[in-house]
Structure formats: structure tokens, C-alpha cells
PDB file of C-alpha atoms in Angstrom:
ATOM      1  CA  UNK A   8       0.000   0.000   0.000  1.00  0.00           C
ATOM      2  CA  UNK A   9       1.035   3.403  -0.792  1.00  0.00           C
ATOM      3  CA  UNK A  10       0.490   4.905   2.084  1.00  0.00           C
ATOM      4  CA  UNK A  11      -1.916   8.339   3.437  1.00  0.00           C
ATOM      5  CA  UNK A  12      -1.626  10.017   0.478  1.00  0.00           C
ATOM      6  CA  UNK A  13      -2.031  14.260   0.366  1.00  0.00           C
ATOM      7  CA  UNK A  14      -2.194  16.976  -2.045  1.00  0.00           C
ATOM      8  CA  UNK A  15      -0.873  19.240  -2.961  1.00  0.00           C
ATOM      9  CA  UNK A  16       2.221  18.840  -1.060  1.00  0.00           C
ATOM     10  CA  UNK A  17       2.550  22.573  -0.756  1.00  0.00           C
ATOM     11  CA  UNK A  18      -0.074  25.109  -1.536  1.00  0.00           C
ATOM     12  CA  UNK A  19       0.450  28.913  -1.143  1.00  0.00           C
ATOM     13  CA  UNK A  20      -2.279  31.414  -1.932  1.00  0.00           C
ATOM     14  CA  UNK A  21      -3.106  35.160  -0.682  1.00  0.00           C
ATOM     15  CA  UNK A  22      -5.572  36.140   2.094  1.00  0.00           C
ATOM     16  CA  UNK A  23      -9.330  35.495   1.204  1.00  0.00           C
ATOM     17  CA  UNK A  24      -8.868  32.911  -1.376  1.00  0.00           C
ATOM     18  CA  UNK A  25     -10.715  29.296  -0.907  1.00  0.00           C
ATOM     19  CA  UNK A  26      -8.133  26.542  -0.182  1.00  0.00           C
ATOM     20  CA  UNK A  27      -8.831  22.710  -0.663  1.00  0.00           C
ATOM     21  CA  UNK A  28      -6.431  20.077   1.026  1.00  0.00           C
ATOM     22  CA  UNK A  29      -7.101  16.432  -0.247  1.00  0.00           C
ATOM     23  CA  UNK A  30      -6.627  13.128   1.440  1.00  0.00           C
ATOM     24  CA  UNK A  31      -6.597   9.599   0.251  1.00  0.00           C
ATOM     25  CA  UNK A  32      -6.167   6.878   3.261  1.00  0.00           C
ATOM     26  CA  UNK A  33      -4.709   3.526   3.408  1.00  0.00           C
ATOM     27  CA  UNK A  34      -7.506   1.349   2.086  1.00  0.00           C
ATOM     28  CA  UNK A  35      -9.572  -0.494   4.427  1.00  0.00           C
ATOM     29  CA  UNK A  36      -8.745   2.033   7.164  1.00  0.00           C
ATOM     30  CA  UNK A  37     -12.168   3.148   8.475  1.00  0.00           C
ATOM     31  CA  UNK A  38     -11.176   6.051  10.409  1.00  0.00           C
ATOM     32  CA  UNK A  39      -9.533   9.303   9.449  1.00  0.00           C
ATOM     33  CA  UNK A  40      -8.435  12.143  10.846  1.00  0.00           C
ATOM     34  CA  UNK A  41      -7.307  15.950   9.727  1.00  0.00           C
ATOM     35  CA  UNK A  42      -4.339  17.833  12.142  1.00  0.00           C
ATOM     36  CA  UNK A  43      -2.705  21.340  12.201  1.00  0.00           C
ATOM     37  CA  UNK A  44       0.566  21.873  13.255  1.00  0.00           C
ATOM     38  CA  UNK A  45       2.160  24.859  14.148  1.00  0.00           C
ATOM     39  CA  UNK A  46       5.372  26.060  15.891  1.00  0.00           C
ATOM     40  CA  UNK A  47       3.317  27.975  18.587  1.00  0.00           C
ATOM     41  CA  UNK A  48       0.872  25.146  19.143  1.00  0.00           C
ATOM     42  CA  UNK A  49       2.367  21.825  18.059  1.00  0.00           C
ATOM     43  CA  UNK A  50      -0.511  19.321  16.516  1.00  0.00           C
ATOM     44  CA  UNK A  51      -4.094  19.593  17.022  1.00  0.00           C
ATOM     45  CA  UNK A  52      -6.893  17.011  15.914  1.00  0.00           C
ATOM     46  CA  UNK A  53      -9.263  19.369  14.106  1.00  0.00           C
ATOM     47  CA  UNK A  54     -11.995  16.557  13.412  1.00  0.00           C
ATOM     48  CA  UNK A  55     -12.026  12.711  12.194  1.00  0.00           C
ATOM     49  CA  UNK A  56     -14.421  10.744  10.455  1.00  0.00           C
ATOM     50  CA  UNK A  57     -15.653   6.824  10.943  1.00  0.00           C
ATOM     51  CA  UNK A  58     -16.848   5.077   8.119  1.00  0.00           C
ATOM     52  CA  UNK A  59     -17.230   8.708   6.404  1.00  0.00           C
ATOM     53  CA  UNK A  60     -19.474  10.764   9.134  1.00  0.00           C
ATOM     54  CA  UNK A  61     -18.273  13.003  10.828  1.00  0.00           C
ATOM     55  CA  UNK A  62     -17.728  12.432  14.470  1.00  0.00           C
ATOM     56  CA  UNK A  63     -15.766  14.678  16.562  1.00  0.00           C
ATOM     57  CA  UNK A  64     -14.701  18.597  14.751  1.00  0.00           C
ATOM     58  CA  UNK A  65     -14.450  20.184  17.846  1.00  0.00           C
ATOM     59  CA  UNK A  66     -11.021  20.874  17.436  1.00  0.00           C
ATOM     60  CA  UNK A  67     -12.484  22.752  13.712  1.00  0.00           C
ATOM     61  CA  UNK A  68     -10.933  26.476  14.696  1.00  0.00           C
ATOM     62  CA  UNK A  69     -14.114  28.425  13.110  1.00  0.00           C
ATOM     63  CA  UNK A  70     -17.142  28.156  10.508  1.00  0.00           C
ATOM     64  CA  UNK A  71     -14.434  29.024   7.893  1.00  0.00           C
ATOM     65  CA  UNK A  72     -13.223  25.238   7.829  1.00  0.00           C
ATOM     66  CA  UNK A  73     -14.789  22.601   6.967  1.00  0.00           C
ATOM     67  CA  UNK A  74     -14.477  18.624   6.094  1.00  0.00           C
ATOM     68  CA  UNK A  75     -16.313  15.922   4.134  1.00  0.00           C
ATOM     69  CA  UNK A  76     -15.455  12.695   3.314  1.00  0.00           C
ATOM     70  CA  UNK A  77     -17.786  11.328   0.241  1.00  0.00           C
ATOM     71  CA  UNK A  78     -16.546   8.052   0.410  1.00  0.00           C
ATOM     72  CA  UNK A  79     -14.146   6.009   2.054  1.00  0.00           C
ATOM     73  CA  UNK A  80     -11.171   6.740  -0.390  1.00  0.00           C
ATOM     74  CA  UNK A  81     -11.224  10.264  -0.327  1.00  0.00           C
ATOM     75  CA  UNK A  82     -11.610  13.380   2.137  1.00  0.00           C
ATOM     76  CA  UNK A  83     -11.791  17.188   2.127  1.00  0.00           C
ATOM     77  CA  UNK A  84     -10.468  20.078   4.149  1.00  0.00           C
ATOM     78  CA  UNK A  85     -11.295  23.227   3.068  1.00  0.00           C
ATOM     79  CA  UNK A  86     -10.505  26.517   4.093  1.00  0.00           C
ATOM     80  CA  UNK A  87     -12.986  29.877   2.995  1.00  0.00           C
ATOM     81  CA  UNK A  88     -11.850  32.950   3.027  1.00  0.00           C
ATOM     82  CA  UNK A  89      -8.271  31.517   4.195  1.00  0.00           C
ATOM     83  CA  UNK A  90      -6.337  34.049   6.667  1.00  0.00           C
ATOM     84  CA  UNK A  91      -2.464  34.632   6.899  1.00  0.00           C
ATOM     85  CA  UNK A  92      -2.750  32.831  10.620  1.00  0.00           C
ATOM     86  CA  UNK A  93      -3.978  29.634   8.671  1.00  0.00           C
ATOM     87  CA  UNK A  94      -0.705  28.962   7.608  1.00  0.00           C
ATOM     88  CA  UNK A  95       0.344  25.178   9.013  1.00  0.00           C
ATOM     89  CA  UNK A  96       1.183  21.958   8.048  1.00  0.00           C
ATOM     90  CA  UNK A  97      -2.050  19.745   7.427  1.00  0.00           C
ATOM     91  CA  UNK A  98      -1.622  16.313   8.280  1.00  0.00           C
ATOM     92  CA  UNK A  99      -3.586  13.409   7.171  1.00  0.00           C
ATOM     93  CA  UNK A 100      -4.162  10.247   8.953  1.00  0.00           C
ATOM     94  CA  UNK A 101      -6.170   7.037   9.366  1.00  0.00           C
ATOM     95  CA  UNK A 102      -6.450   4.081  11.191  1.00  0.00           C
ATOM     96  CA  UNK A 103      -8.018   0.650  10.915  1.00  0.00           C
ATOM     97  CA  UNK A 104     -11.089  -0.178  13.792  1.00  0.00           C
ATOM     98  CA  UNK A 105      -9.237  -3.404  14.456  1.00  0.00           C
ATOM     99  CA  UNK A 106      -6.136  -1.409  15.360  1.00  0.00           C
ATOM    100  CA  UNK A 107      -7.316   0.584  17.806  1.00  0.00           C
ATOM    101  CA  UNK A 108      -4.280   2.608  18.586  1.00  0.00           C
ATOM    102  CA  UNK A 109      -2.167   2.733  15.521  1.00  0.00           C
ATOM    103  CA  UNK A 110      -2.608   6.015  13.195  1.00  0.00           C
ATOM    104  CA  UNK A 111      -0.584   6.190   9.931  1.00  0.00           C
ATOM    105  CA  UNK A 112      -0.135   9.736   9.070  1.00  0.00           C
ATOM    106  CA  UNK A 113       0.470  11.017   5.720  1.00  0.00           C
ATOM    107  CA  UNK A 114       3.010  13.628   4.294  1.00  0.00           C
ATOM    108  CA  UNK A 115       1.016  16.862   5.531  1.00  0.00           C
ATOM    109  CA  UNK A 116       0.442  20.185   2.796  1.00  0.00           C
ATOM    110  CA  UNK A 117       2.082  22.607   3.754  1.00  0.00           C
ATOM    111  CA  UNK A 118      -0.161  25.879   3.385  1.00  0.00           C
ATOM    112  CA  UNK A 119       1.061  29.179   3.513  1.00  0.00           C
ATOM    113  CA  UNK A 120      -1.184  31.966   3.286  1.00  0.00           C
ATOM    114  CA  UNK A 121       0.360  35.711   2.420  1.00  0.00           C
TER     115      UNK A 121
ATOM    116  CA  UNK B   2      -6.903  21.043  32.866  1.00  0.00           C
ATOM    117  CA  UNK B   3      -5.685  18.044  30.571  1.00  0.00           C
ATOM    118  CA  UNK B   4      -1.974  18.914  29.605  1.00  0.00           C
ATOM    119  CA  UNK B   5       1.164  17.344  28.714  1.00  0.00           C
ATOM    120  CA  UNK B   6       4.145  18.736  28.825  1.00  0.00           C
ATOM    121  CA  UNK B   7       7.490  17.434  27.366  1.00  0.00           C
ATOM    122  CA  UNK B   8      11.149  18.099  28.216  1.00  0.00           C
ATOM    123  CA  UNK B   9      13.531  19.576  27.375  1.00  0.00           C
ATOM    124  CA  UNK B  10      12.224  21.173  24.307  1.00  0.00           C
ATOM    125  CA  UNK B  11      15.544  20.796  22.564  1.00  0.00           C
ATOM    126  CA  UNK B  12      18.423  18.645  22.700  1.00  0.00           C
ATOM    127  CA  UNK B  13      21.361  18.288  21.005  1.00  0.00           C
ATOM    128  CA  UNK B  14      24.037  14.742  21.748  1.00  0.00           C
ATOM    129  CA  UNK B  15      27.049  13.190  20.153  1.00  0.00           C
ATOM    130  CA  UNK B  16      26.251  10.372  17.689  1.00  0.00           C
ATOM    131  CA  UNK B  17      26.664   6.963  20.185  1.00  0.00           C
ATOM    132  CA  UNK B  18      25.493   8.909  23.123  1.00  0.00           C
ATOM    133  CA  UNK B  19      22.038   7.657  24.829  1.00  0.00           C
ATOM    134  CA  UNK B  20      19.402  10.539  25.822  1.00  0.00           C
ATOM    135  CA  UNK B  21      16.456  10.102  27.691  1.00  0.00           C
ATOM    136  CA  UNK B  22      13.053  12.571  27.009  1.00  0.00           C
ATOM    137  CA  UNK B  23      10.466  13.387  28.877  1.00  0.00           C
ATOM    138  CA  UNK B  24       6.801  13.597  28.929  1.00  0.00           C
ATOM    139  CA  UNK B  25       4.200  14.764  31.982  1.00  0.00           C
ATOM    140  CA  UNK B  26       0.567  14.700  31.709  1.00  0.00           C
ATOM    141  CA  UNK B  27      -2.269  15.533  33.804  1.00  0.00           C
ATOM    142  CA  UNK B  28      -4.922  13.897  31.643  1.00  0.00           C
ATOM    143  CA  UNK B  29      -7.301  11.840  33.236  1.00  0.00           C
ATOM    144  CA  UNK B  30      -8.806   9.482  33.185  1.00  0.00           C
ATOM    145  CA  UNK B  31      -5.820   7.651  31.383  1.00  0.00           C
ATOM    146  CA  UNK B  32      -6.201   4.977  28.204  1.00  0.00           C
ATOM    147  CA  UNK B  33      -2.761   4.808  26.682  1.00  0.00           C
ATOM    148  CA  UNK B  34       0.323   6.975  25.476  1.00  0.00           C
ATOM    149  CA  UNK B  35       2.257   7.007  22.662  1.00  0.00           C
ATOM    150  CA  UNK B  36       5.441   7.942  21.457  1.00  0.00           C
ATOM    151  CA  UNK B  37       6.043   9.480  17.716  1.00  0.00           C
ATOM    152  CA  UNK B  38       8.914  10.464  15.371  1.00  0.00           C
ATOM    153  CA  UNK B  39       8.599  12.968  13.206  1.00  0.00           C
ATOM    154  CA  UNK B  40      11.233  13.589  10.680  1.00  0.00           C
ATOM    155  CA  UNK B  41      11.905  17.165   9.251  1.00  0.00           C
ATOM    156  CA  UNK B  42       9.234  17.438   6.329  1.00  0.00           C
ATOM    157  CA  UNK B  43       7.771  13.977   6.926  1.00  0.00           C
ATOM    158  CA  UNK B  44       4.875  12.722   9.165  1.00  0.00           C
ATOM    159  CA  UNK B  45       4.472  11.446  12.786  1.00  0.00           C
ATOM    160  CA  UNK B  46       5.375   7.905  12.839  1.00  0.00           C
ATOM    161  CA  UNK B  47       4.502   5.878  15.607  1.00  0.00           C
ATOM    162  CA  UNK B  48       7.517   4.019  17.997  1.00  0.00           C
ATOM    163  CA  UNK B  49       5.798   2.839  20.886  1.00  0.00           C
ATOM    164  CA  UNK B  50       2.313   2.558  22.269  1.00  0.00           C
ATOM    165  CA  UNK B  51       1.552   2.136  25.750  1.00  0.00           C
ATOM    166  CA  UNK B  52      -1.412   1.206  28.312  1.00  0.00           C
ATOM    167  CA  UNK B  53      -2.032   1.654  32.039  1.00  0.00           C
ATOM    168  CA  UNK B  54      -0.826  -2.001  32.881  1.00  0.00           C
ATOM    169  CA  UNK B  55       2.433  -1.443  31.071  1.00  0.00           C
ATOM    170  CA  UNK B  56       5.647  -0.392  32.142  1.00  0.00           C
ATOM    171  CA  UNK B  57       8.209  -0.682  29.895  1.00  0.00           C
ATOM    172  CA  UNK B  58       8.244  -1.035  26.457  1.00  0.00           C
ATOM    173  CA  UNK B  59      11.120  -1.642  23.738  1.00  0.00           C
ATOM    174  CA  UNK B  60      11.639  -1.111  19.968  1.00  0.00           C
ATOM    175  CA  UNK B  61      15.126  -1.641  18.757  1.00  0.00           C
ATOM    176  CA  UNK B  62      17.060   1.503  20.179  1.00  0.00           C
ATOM    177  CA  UNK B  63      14.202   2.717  21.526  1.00  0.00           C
ATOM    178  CA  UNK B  64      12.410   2.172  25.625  1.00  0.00           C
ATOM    179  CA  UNK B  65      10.163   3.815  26.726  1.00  0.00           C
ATOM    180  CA  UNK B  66       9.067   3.415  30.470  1.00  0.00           C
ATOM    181  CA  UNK B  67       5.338   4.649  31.765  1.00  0.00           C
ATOM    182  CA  UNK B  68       4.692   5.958  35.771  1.00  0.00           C
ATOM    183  CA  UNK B  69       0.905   5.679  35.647  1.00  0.00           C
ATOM    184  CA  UNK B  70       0.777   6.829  38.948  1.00  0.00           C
ATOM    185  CA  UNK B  71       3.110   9.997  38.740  1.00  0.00           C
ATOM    186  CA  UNK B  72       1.826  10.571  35.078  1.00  0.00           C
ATOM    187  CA  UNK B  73       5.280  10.569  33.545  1.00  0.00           C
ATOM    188  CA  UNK B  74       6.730   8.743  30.599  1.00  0.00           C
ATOM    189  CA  UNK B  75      10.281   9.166  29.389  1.00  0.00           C
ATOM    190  CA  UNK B  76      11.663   7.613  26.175  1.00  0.00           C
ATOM    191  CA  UNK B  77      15.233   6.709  26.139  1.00  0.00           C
ATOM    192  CA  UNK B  78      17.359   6.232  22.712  1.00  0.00           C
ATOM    193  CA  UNK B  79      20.391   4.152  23.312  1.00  0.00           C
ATOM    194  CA  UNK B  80      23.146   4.575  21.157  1.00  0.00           C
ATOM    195  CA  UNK B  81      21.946   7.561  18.889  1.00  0.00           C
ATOM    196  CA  UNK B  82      22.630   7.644  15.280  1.00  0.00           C
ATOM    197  CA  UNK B  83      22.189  10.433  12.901  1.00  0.00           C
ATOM    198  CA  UNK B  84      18.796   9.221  11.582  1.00  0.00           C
ATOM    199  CA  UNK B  85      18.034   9.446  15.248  1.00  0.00           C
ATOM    200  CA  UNK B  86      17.548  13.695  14.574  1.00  0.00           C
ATOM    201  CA  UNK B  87      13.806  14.395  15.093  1.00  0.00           C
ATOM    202  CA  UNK B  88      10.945  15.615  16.697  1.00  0.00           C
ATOM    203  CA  UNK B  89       9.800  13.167  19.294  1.00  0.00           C
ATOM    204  CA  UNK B  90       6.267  14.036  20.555  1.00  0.00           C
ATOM    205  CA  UNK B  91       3.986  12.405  23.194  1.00  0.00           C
ATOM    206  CA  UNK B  92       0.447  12.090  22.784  1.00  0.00           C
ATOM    207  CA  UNK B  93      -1.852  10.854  25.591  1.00  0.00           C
ATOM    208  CA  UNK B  94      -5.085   9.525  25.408  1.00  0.00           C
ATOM    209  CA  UNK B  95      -8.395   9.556  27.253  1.00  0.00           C
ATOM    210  CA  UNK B  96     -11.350   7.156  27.755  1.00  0.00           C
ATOM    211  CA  UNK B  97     -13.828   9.673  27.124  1.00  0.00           C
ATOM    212  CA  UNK B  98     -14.174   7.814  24.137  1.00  0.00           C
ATOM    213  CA  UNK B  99     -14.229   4.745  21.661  1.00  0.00           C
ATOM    214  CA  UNK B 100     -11.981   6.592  20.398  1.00  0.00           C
ATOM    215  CA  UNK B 101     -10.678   8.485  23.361  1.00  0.00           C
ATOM    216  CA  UNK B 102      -9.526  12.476  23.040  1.00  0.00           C
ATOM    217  CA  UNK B 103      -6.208  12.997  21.758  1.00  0.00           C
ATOM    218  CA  UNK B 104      -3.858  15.323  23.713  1.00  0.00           C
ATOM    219  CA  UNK B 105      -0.425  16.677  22.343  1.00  0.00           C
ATOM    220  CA  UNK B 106       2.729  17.778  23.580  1.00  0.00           C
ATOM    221  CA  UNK B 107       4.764  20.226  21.740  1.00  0.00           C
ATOM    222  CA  UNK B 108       7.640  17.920  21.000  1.00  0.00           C
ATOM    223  CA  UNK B 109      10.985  17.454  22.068  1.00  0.00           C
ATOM    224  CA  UNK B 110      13.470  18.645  18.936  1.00  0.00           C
ATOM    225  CA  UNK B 111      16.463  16.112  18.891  1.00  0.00           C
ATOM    226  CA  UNK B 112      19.807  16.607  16.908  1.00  0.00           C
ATOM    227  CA  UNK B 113      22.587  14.617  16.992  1.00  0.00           C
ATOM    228  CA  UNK B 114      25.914  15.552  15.825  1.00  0.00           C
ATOM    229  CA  UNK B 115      28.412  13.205  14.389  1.00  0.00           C
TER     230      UNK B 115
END
């Protein structure tokens, strides 16, 4: 298996423009999850998703974000109007139910947002 | 207030020296904590998971060792090599959960020098 797989790998774009990060997880995970990381606040879960619905987004900073997850092959994070303090790494992850405590992250996008 | 806090924040050792980090939490109740690597540009991987009934807990170079009842875990590297430079971070986990909430430290940054 390839592996979490995320694009783009980098993304920069100005202040108010829409950003979509995309994530493909290992196949026959049923759980996945979106992170931030930052140098002021290290990782944070923003929100996962079991067997595509949406379970937990507290950690989802404002109305501006937002996931979905169509299927089980494929996810969305999206970011609208993106903001200069948006700038992160986005990681990926997911996890199989029968694993309970093993997540397999992927490469992260880094998003930079002038 | 659910926390964990991991020392020092950097650390920098002689390739073939051991180094031992550490990791306090005040999350409770407890379900397990793990250890990750993250390489520069690359995603968490995990090293070591560990429960409440377990102690000690080795892969290759790596130990880590788990106080349940002081709420500290330290992972020692033996023998460091190059490959060994990283951010280690330690993530503890709740039972609030199936899942359980997910709580991050901020990482310890490792180099090691030839």
C-alpha cells in the first residue's frame, strides 16, 4: 500500500482565497483524521471521520473550515476565506477499527497563506 | 486542565550517546500513550504505544518506560545515530471515548551531531 496520500504537497495562496487540502487513506482504514501543526501550538486534531461521518470537529478552529469525506477513499479540508494565521502543516491520517491505537499519518500540505 | 508537557524542548548529543526525554501529563482518566517520530518534512510515525498495565516497552534503540501513577513517561534512545535527529512528541489519550480524546505535547526537537 502506498500509504496516506495528500495533495498538494505545498499550496500557497493570498488572504481570502478558498483553499482545498485532499486526502486519500490507506484502504480499508475506516477512520480518518485531519491535524494542524504549528510552531506555537504543536498538533491539534481538528476533526475525524468513521466510516465517512463526521464524528468529533471540535477541534475545527471556526465556521471558515470545513471537512467531508464522500466516500471512504477520499476526504476534504477546506478553508474559505483563508487568513495569513492559517498557515500550518495539514496532516492526514487514518487508522483501521481493528487497530485501535495505531494512526498512519500522511506527508502533511504545507499551506502558507500571504 | 488536561496537559502534557514534554522536556527539554531541545536537545542536542554526540552520535553513540544515549538521551532520555520526557513527557508529563495531567490527563485523566488515562487509556494509553504514545510515542512518535517525526522527521523534518515527513509525518508522525509511531515508535511505541503504551497502556495503564504497562511499564516498559522496547523497539530496537528505543524504551520507553510509563509511571501511571506519577503521570510521567520518558523515552530513552540508546546509542543515537544520525537518523536518530527528530521531533519526538507524546500524545496521551483519554477514555472519554471509543476513540478516546487525543492530547499533544509540543515535541521534544532532537539533533545529533556526528
Amino acid at each position: 500500500d502506498a500509504g496516506v496520500i495528500q495533495s498538494p504537497r505545498h499550496e500557497v495562496t493570498e488572504m481570502g482565497q478558498e483553499v482545498t487540502l485532499r486526502c486519500k487513506p490507506i484502504s480499508g482504514h475506516d477512520y480518518l483524521f485531519w491535524y494542524r501543526q504549528t510552531m506555537m501550538r504543536g498538533l491539534e486534531l481538528l476533526i475525524y471521520f468513521n466510516n465517512n461521518v463526521p464524528i468529533d470537529d471540535s477541534g475545527m478552529p471556526e465556521d471558515r473550515f470545513s471537512a467531508k469525506m464522500p466516500n471512504a477513499s477520499f476526504s476534504t479540508l477546506k478553508i474559505q476565506p483563508s487568513e495569513p494565521r492559517d498557515s500550518a502543516v495539514y496532516f492526514c491520517a487514518s487508522r483501521s477499527g481493528t487497530h485501535f491505537y495505531e494512526q498512519y499519518f500522511g506527508p502533511g500540505t504545507r499551506l502558507t497563506v500571504t | 486542565k488536561n496537559q502534557v508537557e514534554q522536556s527539554p524542548q531541545s536537545l542536542i548529543i554526540l552520535e553513540g550517546k544515549n538521551c532520555t526525554l520526557q513527557c508529563n501529563y495531567t490527563v485523566s482518566p488515562f487509556s494509553n500513550l504514545r510515542w512518535y517520530k517525526q522527521d523534518t518534512g515527513r509525518g508522525p510515525v509511531s515508535l511505541t504505544i503504551m497502556t495503564f498495565s504497562e511499564n516498559t516497552k522496547s523497539n530496537r534503540r528505543y524504551t520507553a518506560t510509563l509511571d501511571a501513577d506519577t503521570k510521567q513517561s520518558s523515552l530513552h534512545i540508546t546509542a543515537s545515530q544520525l537518523s536518530d535527529s527528530a521531533s519526538y512528541i507524546c500524545v496521551v489519550s483519554d477514555r472519554g471515548s471509543t476513540l478516546g480524546r487525543l492530547y499533544f505535547g509540543r515535541g521534544t526537537q532532537l539533533t545529533v551531531w556526528p
